[in-house]
Coordinates of N, CA and C in Angstrom, one line a residue:
M269 N 19.1 1.4 20.8 CA 18.7 2.1 19.6 C 18.3 3.5 20.1
S270 N 18.8 4.5 19.5 CA 18.6 5.8 19.8 C 17.2 6.4 19.4
L271 N 16.7 7.4 19.9 CA 15.4 8.0 19.6 C 15.5 8.5 18.1
V272 N 16.6 9.1 17.6 CA 16.7 9.6 16.3 C 16.7 8.4 15.4
T273 N 17.3 7.2 15.7 CA 17.1 6.2 14.9 C 15.7 5.6 14.8
I274 N 15.0 5.6 15.8 CA 13.6 5.1 15.8 C 12.7 6.1 14.9
F275 N 13.0 7.4 15.0 CA 12.2 8.3 14.2 C 12.6 8.3 12.8
S276 N 13.8 7.9 12.5 CA 14.3 7.8 11.2 C 13.8 6.5 10.5
Y277 N 13.6 5.4 11.2 CA 13.0 4.4 10.6 C 11.4 4.5 10.4
L278 N 10.9 5.2 11.4 CA 9.4 5.6 11.3 C 9.2 6.4 10.1
A279 N 10.1 7.4 9.7 CA 10.0 8.2 8.6 C 10.1 7.4 7.3
I280 N 11.0 6.5 7.3 CA 11.3 5.7 6.1 C 10.0 4.7 6.0
Y281 N 9.5 4.2 7.1 CA 8.3 3.4 7.0 C 7.1 4.2 6.3
V282 N 7.0 5.4 6.7 CA 5.7 6.1 6.2 C 6.0 6.4 4.7
I283 N 7.2 6.7 4.3 CA 7.5 6.9 2.8 C 7.3 5.7 2.1
V284 N 7.8 4.5 2.6 CA 7.6 3.4 1.9 C 6.3 2.8 1.9
W285 N 5.6 3.1 2.9 CA 4.0 2.7 3.0 C 3.4 3.3 1.9
M286 N 3.5 4.6 1.7 CA 2.9 5.4 0.7 C 3.2 4.9 -0.8
V287 N 4.5 4.6 -1.0 CA 4.8 4.1 -2.3 C 4.2 2.7 -2.4
C288 N 4.2 1.9 -1.5 CA 3.6 0.4 -1.6 C 2.1 0.7 -1.8
L289 N 1.5 1.6 -1.3 CA -0.1 1.8 -1.4 C -0.2 2.1 -2.9
F290 N 0.4 2.9 -3.6 CA 0.2 3.2 -5.0 C 0.6 1.9 -5.8
A291 N 1.4 1.1 -5.4 CA 1.8 -0.2 -6.1 C 0.7 -1.2 -5.8
V292 N 0.0 -1.2 -4.8 CA -0.9 -2.2 -4.3 C -2.4 -1.9 -4.9
L293 N -2.6 -0.7 -5.0 CA -4.1 -0.2 -5.4 C -4.7 -1.0 -6.6
P294 N -3.8 -1.2 -7.7 CA -4.4 -1.8 -8.8 C -4.5 -3.3 -8.8
W295 N -4.0 -3.9 -7.7 CA -4.1 -5.5 -7.6 C -5.6 -5.8 -7.5
G296 N -6.0 -6.7 -8.4 CA -7.3 -7.2 -8.3 C -8.4 -6.3 -8.7
A297 N -8.1 -5.2 -9.2 CA -9.1 -4.1 -9.6 C -9.8 -4.5 -10.9
R298 N -11.1 -4.5 -10.8 CA -12.0 -4.7 -11.9 C -12.8 -3.5 -12.2
S299 N -12.9 -3.0 -13.4 CA -13.8 -1.9 -13.6 C -15.3 -2.3 -13.7
Q300 N -16.1 -1.3 -13.7 CA -17.6 -1.6 -13.9 C -17.8 -2.3 -15.2
T301 N -17.0 -1.8 -16.3 CA -17.2 -2.3 -17.6 C -16.8 -3.8 -17.6
D302 N -15.6 -4.1 -17.1 CA -15.2 -5.5 -16.9 C -16.2 -6.4 -16.2
A303 N -16.8 -5.9 -15.3 CA -17.8 -6.6 -14.4 C -19.1 -6.6 -15.1
G304 N -19.3 -5.8 -16.0 CA -20.6 -5.8 -16.8 C -21.7 -5.2 -15.9
D305 N -21.4 -4.4 -14.9 CA -22.4 -3.8 -14.0 C -22.1 -2.3 -13.8
I306 N -22.6 -1.6 -14.8 CA -22.4 -0.1 -14.8 C -23.4 0.6 -14.0
V307 N -23.1 1.3 -13.0 CA -24.0 2.1 -12.2 C -24.3 3.5 -12.9
R308 N -25.6 3.7 -13.2 CA -25.8 4.9 -14.0 C -25.4 6.1 -13.3
G309 N -24.8 7.0 -14.0 CA -24.2 8.3 -13.5 C -22.7 8.2 -13.0
T310 N -22.1 7.0 -13.0 CA -20.7 6.9 -12.7 C -19.8 6.6 -13.9
E311 N -18.5 6.8 -13.6 CA -17.7 6.5 -14.7 C -17.5 5.0 -15.0
P312 N -17.6 4.5 -16.2 CA -17.5 3.1 -16.4 C -16.2 2.4 -16.1
G313 N -15.3 3.2 -16.0 CA -13.9 2.7 -15.6 C -13.6 2.7 -14.0
A314 N -14.7 3.2 -13.2 CA -14.6 3.1 -11.8 C -14.7 1.6 -11.4
P315 N -14.0 1.4 -10.2 CA -13.9 0.0 -9.7 C -15.3 -0.4 -9.3
A316 N -15.7 -1.8 -9.6 CA -17.0 -2.4 -9.5 C -17.1 -2.6 -7.9
R317 N -16.0 -3.1 -7.2 CA -16.1 -3.3 -5.8 C -14.6 -2.6 -5.3
F318 N -14.7 -1.7 -4.4 CA -13.5 -1.2 -3.8 C -13.2 -1.8 -2.6
T319 N -12.3 -2.8 -2.4 CA -11.8 -3.5 -1.3 C -10.6 -2.8 -0.7
I320 N -10.8 -1.8 0.1 CA -9.6 -1.1 0.7 C -9.0 -1.8 1.8
G321 N -9.8 -2.4 2.7 CA -9.2 -3.2 3.8 C -8.1 -4.1 3.6
K322 N -8.3 -5.0 2.5 CA -7.3 -6.0 2.1 C -6.1 -5.3 1.5
K323 N -6.3 -4.1 0.9 CA -5.3 -3.4 0.2 C -4.4 -2.7 1.2
L324 N -5.1 -2.3 2.3 CA -4.3 -1.7 3.4 C -3.5 -2.6 4.2
L325 N -4.1 -3.8 4.4 CA -3.3 -4.8 5.1 C -2.1 -5.2 4.2
A326 N -2.3 -5.5 3.0 CA -1.2 -5.9 2.1 C -0.1 -4.9 2.1
T327 N -0.6 -3.7 2.0 CA 0.4 -2.4 2.0 C 1.2 -2.4 3.2
T328 N 0.6 -2.6 4.3 CA 1.2 -2.5 5.7 C 2.3 -3.8 5.8
V329 N 2.0 -4.9 5.4 CA 2.9 -6.1 5.4 C 3.9 -5.8 4.4
L330 N 3.7 -5.3 3.2 CA 4.8 -5.3 2.2 C 5.7 -4.1 2.7
A331 N 5.2 -3.0 3.2 CA 6.1 -2.0 3.6 C 7.0 -2.3 4.9
F332 N 6.3 -3.3 5.8 CA 7.2 -3.7 6.8 C 8.3 -4.6 6.2
V333 N 8.1 -5.4 5.3 CA 9.1 -6.2 4.7 C 10.1 -5.5 4.1
V334 N 9.7 -4.4 3.3 CA 10.7 -3.5 2.6 C 11.6 -2.8 3.6
V335 N 11.0 -2.3 4.7 CA 11.6 -1.5 5.6 C 12.7 -2.3 6.3
A336 N 12.2 -3.6 6.6 CA 13.2 -4.5 7.3 C 14.4 -4.9 6.4
L337 N 14.1 -5.0 5.2 CA 15.2 -5.2 4.3 C 16.2 -4.0 4.1
I338 N 15.6 -2.8 4.2 CA 16.4 -1.6 4.1 C 17.2 -1.5 5.5
G339 N 16.7 -1.8 6.6 CA 17.3 -1.8 7.8 C 18.4 -2.8 8.0
W340 N 18.2 -4.1 7.3 CA 19.2 -5.1 7.3 C 20.4 -4.6 6.4
G341 N 20.0 -3.9 5.3 CA 21.0 -3.4 4.3 C 21.9 -2.4 4.9
I342 N 21.2 -1.4 5.8 CA 22.0 -0.4 6.3 C 22.9 -1.0 7.4
S343 N 22.5 -2.0 8.2 CA 23.3 -2.6 9.3 C 24.4 -3.4 8.8
N344 N 24.4 -3.9 7.5 CA 25.4 -4.7 7.0 C 26.2 -3.9 6.0

């Protein structure tokens, strides 16, 4: 595998990761209004709990699978 190919797949991975992040962010999100616990001075539609760690992990795994499928499609 050439250096250009590695950097190409890295660039594809970064782009796919960003797209997947925006797809994953709303998963399991509950607003403060839904939770019934509105913090004074904040937007009621703001998330009650912001669990970014799980979402970043899900994004990383999902992006890896998508890039693997893209690589498989390119090679075949």
